[in-house]
mmCIF file of C-alpha atoms in Angstrom:
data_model
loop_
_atom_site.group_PDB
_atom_site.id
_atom_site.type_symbol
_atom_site.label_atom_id
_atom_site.label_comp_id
_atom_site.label_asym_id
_atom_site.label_seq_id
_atom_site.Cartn_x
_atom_site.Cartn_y
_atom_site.Cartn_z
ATOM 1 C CA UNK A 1 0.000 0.000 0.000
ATOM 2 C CA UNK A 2 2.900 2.085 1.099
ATOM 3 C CA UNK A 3 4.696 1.602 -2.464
ATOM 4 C CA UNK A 4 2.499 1.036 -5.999
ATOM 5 C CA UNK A 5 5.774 -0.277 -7.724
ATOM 6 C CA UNK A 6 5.327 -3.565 -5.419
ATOM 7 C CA UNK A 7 2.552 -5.757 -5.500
ATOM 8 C CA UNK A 8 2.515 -8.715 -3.124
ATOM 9 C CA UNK A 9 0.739 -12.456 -3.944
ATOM 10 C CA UNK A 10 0.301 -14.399 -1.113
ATOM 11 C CA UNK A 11 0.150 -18.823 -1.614
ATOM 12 C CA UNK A 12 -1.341 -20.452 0.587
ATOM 13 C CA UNK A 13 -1.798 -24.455 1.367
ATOM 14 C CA UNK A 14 -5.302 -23.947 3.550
ATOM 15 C CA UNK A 15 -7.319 -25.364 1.167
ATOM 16 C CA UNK A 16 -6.205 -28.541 -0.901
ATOM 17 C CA UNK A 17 -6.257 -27.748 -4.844
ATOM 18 C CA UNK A 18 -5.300 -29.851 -7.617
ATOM 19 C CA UNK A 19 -2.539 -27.727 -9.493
ATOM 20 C CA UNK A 20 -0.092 -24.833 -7.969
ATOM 21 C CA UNK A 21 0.544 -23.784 -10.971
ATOM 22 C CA UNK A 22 -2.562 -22.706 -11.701
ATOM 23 C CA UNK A 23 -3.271 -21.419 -8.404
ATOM 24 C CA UNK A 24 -0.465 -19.022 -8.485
ATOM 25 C CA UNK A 25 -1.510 -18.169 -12.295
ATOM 26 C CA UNK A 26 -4.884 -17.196 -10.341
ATOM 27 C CA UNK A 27 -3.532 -15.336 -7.345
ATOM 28 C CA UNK A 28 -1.439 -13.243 -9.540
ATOM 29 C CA UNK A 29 -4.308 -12.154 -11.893
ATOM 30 C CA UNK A 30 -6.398 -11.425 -8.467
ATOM 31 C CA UNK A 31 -3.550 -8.882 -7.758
ATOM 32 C CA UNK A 32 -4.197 -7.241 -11.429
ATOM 33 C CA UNK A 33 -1.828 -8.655 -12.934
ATOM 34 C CA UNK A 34 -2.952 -10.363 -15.879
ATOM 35 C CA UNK A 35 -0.698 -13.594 -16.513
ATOM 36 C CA UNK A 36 -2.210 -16.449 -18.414
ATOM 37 C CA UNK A 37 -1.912 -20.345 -17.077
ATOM 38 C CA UNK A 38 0.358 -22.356 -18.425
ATOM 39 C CA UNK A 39 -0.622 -25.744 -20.733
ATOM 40 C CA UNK A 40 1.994 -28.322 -20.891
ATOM 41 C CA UNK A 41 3.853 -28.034 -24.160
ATOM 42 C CA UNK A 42 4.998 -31.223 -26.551
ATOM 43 C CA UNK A 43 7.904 -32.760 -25.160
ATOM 44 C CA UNK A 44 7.260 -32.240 -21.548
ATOM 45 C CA UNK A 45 3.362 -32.861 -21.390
ATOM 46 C CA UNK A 46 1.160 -35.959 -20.180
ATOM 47 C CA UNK A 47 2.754 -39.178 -21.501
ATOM 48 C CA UNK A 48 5.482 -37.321 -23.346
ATOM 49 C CA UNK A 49 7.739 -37.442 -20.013
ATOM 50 C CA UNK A 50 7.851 -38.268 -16.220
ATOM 51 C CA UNK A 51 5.242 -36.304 -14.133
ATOM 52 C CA UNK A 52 7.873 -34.416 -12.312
ATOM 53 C CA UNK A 53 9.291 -33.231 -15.688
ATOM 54 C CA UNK A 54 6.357 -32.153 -16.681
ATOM 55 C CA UNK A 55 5.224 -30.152 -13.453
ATOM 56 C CA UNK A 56 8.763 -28.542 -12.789
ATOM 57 C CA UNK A 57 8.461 -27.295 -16.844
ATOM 58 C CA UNK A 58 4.914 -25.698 -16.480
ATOM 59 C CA UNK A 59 6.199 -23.926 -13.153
ATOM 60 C CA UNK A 60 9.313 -22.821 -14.405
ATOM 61 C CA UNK A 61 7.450 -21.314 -17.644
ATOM 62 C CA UNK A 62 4.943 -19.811 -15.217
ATOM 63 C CA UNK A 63 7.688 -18.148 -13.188
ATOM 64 C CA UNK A 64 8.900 -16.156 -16.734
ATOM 65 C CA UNK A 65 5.585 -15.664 -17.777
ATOM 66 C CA UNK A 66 4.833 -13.627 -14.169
ATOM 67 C CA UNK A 67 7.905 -11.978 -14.431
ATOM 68 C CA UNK A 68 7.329 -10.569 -17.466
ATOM 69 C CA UNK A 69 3.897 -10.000 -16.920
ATOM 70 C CA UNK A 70 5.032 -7.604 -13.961
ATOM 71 C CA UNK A 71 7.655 -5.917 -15.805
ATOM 72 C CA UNK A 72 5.228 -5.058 -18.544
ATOM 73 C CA UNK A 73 2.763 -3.752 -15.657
ATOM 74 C CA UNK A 74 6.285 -2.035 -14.197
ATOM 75 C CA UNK A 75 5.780 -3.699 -10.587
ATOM 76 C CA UNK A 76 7.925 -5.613 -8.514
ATOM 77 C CA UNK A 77 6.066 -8.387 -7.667
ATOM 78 C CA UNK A 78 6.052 -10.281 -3.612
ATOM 79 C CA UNK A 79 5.478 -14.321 -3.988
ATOM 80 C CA UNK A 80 4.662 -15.353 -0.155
ATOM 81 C CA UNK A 81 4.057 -18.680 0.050
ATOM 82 C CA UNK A 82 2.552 -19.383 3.677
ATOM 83 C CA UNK A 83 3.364 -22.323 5.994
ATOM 84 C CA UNK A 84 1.692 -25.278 4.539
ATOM 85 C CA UNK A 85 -0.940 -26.708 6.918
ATOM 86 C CA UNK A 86 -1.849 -29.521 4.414
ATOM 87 C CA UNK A 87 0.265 -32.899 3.878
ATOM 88 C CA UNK A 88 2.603 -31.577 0.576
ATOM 89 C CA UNK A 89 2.540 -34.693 -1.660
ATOM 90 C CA UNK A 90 5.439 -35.149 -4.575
ATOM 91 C CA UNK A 91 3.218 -32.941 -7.088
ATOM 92 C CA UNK A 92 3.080 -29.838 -4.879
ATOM 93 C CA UNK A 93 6.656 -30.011 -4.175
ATOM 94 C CA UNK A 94 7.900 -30.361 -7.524
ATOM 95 C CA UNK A 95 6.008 -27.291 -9.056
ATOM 96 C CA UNK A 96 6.866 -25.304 -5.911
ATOM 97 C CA UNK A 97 10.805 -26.216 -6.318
ATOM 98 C CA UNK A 98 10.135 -25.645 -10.041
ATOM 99 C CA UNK A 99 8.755 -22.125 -9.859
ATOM 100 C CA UNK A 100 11.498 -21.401 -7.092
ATOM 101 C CA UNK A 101 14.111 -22.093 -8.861
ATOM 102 C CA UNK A 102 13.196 -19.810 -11.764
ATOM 103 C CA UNK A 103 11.993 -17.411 -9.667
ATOM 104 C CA UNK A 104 15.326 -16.755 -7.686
ATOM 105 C CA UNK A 105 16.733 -15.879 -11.291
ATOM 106 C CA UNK A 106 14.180 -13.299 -12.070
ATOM 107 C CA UNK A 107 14.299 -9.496 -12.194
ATOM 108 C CA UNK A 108 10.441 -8.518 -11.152
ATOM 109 C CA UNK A 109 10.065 -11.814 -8.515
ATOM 110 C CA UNK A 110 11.080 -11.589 -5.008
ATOM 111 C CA UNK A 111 10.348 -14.665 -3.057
ATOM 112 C CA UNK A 112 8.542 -14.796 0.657
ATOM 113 C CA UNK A 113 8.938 -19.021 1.874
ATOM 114 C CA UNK A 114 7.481 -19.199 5.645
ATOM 115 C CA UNK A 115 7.616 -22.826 6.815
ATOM 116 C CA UNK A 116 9.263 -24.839 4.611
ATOM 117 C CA UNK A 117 11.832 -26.452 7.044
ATOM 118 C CA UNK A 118 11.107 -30.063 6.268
ATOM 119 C CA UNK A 119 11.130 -29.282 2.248
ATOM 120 C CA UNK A 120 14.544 -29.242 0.712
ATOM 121 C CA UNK A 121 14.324 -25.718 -1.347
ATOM 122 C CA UNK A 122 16.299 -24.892 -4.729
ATOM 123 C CA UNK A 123 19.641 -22.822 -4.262
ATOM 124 C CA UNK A 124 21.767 -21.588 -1.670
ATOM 125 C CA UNK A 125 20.917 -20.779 1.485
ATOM 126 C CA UNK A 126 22.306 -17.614 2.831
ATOM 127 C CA UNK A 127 22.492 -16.739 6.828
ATOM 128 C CA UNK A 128 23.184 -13.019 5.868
ATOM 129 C CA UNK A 129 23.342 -10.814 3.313
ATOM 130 C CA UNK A 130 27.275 -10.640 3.073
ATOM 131 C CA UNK A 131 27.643 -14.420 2.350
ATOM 132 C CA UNK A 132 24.699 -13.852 -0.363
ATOM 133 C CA UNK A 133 26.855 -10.880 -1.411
ATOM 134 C CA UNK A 134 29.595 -13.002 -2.164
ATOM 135 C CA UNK A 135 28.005 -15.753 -3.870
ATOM 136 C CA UNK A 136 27.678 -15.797 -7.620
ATOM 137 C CA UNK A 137 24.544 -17.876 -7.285
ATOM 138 C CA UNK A 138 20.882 -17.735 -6.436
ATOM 139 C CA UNK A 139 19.671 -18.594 -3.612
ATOM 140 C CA UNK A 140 17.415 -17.934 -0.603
ATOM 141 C CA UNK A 141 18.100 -15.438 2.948
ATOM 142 C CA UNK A 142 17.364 -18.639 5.781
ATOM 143 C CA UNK A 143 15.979 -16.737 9.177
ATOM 144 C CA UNK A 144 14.646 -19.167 11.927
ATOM 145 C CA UNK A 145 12.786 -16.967 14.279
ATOM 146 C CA UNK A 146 13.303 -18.056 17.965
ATOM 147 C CA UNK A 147 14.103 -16.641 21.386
ATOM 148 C CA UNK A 148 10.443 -16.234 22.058
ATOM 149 C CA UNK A 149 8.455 -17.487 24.623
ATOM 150 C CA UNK A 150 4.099 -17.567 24.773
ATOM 151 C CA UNK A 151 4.002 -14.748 26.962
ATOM 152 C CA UNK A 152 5.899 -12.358 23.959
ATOM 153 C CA UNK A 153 2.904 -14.106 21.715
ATOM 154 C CA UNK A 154 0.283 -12.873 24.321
ATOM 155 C CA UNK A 155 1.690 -9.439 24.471
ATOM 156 C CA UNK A 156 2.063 -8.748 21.147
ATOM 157 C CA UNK A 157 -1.673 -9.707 20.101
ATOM 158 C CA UNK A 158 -3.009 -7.648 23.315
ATOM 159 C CA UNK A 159 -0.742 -4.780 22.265
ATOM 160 C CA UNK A 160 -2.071 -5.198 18.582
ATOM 161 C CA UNK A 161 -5.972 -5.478 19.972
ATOM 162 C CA UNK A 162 -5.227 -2.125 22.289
ATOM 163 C CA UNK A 163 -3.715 -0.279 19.029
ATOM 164 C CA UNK A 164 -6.909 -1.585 17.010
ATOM 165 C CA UNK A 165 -9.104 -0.511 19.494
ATOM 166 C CA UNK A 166 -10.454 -3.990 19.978
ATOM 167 C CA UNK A 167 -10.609 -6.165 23.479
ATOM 168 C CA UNK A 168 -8.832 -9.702 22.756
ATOM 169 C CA UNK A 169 -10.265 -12.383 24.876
ATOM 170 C CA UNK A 170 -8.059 -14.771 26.712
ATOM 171 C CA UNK A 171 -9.038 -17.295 24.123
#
């Protein structure tokens, strides 16, 4: 809201869907960004290839096809993709490593990943930004929040109910 040169898409796994793919294709277009899905193409479609071929191709094609389609709307576009709170099967996982990986190599996509600790995620993984400064590759900034305890969780969500003007229940 702050910034109209940044637009923000948020994934989430709270609902189970059949294709990520096309759910990001979706999401994106809900942010006004209009971005087309992507069909498998001969070569890497049903029966052509394996299944993981197949998924990883359509998600790294939809990664370009976003970028570009936020260039051409001259935004910077925010990919969050939420902590899962559904099983991730093979499928999921390959089209989100897919559109990762293409996505860490693109000008107009910045990548959000919140709770993917049990997924092993494309590129490097950076504790700061001086040893991503002196890679030459892609790759991802790793932060594990911690050092908190309930009581800090409490606090801040009766702090944030005071500021809202709201009462928060002890439920």
């Amino acid at each position: 809201a702050r910034n109209p040169k940044i637009r923000l898409v948020r994934i989430s796994f709270d609902a189970v869907f059949d294709d990520l793919a096309d759910e990001i294709a979706r999401r994106v277009r809900i942010s006004g960004i209009p971005v087309d899905d992507v069909a498998p193409q001969s070569g890497v479609a049903a029966a052509h290839t394996e299944p993981e071929a197949m998924i990883t191709d359509r998600s790294r094609r939809l990664a370009n096809a976003v970028d570009a389609a936020a260039r051409a709307a001259g935004v910077q576009l925010f990919v969050f993709f939420d902590h899962p709170v559904i099983a991730f099967g093979d499928t999921l996982r390959w089209a989100l490593a897919g559109f990762l990986d293409q996505a860490l190599r693109l000008g107009n996509l910045r990548l959000v990943v919140a709770g993917y600790e049990a997924i092993q995620l494309p590129g490097q993984q950076f504790a700061n930004p001086q040893e991503a400064a002196a890679s030459s590759g892609p790759g991802l900034m790793v932060e594990y929040l911690t050092g908190f305890q309930r009581f800090d969780v409490e606090n801040l969500i009766r702090r944030a109910g005071e500021a809202l003007g709201h009462s928060i229940g002890p439920e």
